XYZ file of C-alpha atoms in Angstrom:
171
model
C -35.083 -26.657 5.458
C -31.913 -24.844 6.587
C -30.328 -28.169 7.570
C -30.828 -29.649 4.112
C -29.271 -26.620 2.456
C -26.113 -27.210 4.474
C -25.797 -30.930 3.763
C -23.975 -30.568 0.404
C -21.394 -28.253 1.977
C -20.978 -30.629 4.904
C -20.498 -33.601 2.593
C -17.902 -31.663 0.599
C -16.050 -30.785 3.792
C -16.148 -34.378 4.999
C -15.031 -35.733 1.637
C -12.197 -33.177 1.696
C -12.962 -32.173 -1.861
C -12.545 -28.719 -3.297
C -15.616 -27.548 -5.195
C -15.126 -26.689 -8.875
C -15.932 -23.029 -9.438
C -15.259 -23.255 -13.144
C -12.807 -21.487 -15.366
C -11.261 -18.467 -13.617
C -10.866 -16.766 -17.007
C -14.653 -16.562 -17.213
C -14.839 -14.288 -14.156
C -14.821 -10.541 -14.614
C -13.863 -7.844 -12.143
C -16.865 -6.136 -10.644
C -16.531 -2.439 -11.564
C -18.184 -1.487 -8.265
C -15.422 -3.267 -6.311
C -12.724 -1.569 -8.380
C -14.399 1.801 -7.874
C -14.663 1.197 -4.111
C -10.955 0.337 -3.955
C -10.025 3.438 -5.973
C -12.063 5.667 -3.657
C -10.534 4.058 -0.555
C -6.990 4.354 -1.965
C -7.542 8.000 -2.916
C -8.939 8.817 0.540
C -5.996 7.107 2.260
C -3.516 9.009 0.075
C -5.312 12.277 0.805
C -5.225 11.616 4.566
C -1.514 10.770 4.372
C -0.726 13.924 2.377
C -2.661 16.114 4.822
C -0.888 14.463 7.767
C 2.645 14.985 6.505
C 1.850 18.572 5.512
C 0.390 19.458 8.921
C 2.875 17.835 11.339
C 6.593 17.220 11.533
C 6.777 13.878 9.684
C 9.797 12.596 11.639
C 7.579 12.499 14.729
C 4.717 10.737 12.958
C 3.976 7.087 13.714
C 2.181 5.395 10.841
C 1.806 2.030 12.585
C 2.078 0.609 16.091
C 4.779 -1.779 14.818
C 6.691 0.997 13.094
C 10.040 0.207 14.739
C 9.837 -3.466 13.699
C 8.778 -2.546 10.168
C 11.643 -0.067 9.781
C 14.254 -2.485 11.179
C 13.108 -5.277 8.880
C 12.932 -2.945 5.879
C 16.505 -1.745 6.387
C 17.670 -5.325 7.003
C 16.238 -6.337 3.609
C 17.076 -3.076 1.794
C 20.014 -1.395 3.569
C 20.931 0.910 0.675
C 17.575 1.664 -0.964
C 17.201 5.411 -1.489
C 13.664 6.173 -0.280
C 13.724 9.759 -1.586
C 12.881 8.458 -5.063
C 11.823 4.885 -5.723
C 11.284 3.388 -9.137
C 8.951 0.699 -10.340
C 11.987 -1.438 -11.162
C 13.211 -1.188 -7.542
C 9.786 -2.211 -6.284
C 8.710 -4.798 -8.822
C 11.870 -5.941 -10.592
C 14.507 -8.427 -9.454
C 13.847 -7.596 -5.791
C 10.227 -8.759 -5.979
C 10.947 -11.897 -3.929
C 12.705 -9.841 -1.225
C 9.705 -7.495 -1.023
C 7.404 -10.516 -0.756
C 9.511 -11.878 2.115
C 9.285 -8.526 3.929
C 5.525 -8.363 3.403
C 4.992 -11.894 4.689
C 6.840 -11.054 7.920
C 3.975 -8.694 8.710
C 1.029 -10.632 7.310
C -0.719 -10.270 10.665
C -1.146 -6.519 9.996
C -4.586 -5.577 8.738
C -4.732 -5.279 4.940
C -0.950 -5.819 4.712
C -1.220 -6.841 1.069
C -3.986 -4.497 -0.062
C -3.082 -2.288 -2.994
C -2.077 1.149 -1.722
C -0.895 4.296 -3.479
C 2.740 5.302 -2.921
C 4.503 8.506 -3.940
C 7.554 7.575 -5.979
C 9.288 10.932 -5.487
C 9.132 12.198 -1.908
C 9.426 15.825 -3.051
C 6.087 15.606 -4.860
C 2.504 14.949 -3.861
C 0.245 12.104 -4.937
C -0.530 12.541 -8.628
C -0.995 10.378 -11.682
C 2.668 10.834 -12.651
C 4.093 10.297 -9.149
C 2.017 7.392 -7.885
C 2.452 3.648 -8.039
C 0.271 0.894 -6.582
C 2.051 -1.319 -4.046
C 0.971 -3.609 -1.205
C 0.220 -1.657 1.975
C 3.267 -3.215 3.662
C 5.630 -1.720 1.059
C 3.901 1.654 1.407
C 4.377 1.494 5.194
C 8.031 0.444 4.936
C 8.955 3.266 2.562
C 6.923 6.040 4.190
C 8.093 5.010 7.674
C 11.699 5.143 6.416
C 11.046 8.554 4.850
C 9.766 9.820 8.192
C 12.445 8.272 10.418
C 15.307 9.287 8.105
C 14.026 12.864 7.819
C 13.316 12.661 4.083
C 9.744 13.931 4.468
C 10.951 16.707 6.794
C 13.498 17.922 4.216
C 10.998 17.628 1.345
C 8.042 19.216 3.142
C 8.189 22.602 1.430
C 8.523 20.984 -2.006
C 5.651 18.485 -1.655
C 3.403 21.073 0.012
C 3.927 23.467 -2.917
C 3.389 20.615 -5.386
C 0.191 19.588 -3.578
C -1.209 23.124 -3.752
C -0.384 23.336 -7.464
C -2.013 19.936 -8.072
C -5.165 21.044 -6.227
C -5.273 24.243 -8.315
C -5.030 22.175 -11.531
C -7.924 19.966 -10.361
C -10.134 23.008 -9.707
C -9.361 24.563 -13.122
């Protein structure tokens, strides 16, 4: 019985045809998947915030290929100010350059998964200070912030902001 269930797939593979899954507009996003992603993104942001508040960020390694990521980032964006990044800088005319950077590291796990990024390095993750970017862009910017000492200089400010944000959530 199992063999016969596989025959249609085998014949499709042999015929080198792509099955028709219908009109993509008819598909809807599964709310459970979106909720799972939101929880995972929030947890990752929380871990990152706790890390940079508890250690000296300039000594923090966010990825085993950190040096390569930083070198490639600065090759593509030599003058980008990582202290404050805007949506236009991330998703505007430079979109193709960001895509090129991301594709250089497509072997990294979840390199293109949506990840939360703080736009202003002096503030914590919050609704007003967060943008969704591919994980590779998050890594490039946060690695640069660490290596260039931005997170070290901003530590007092984002720690205070984080505590105030937590107090607002409790109220």
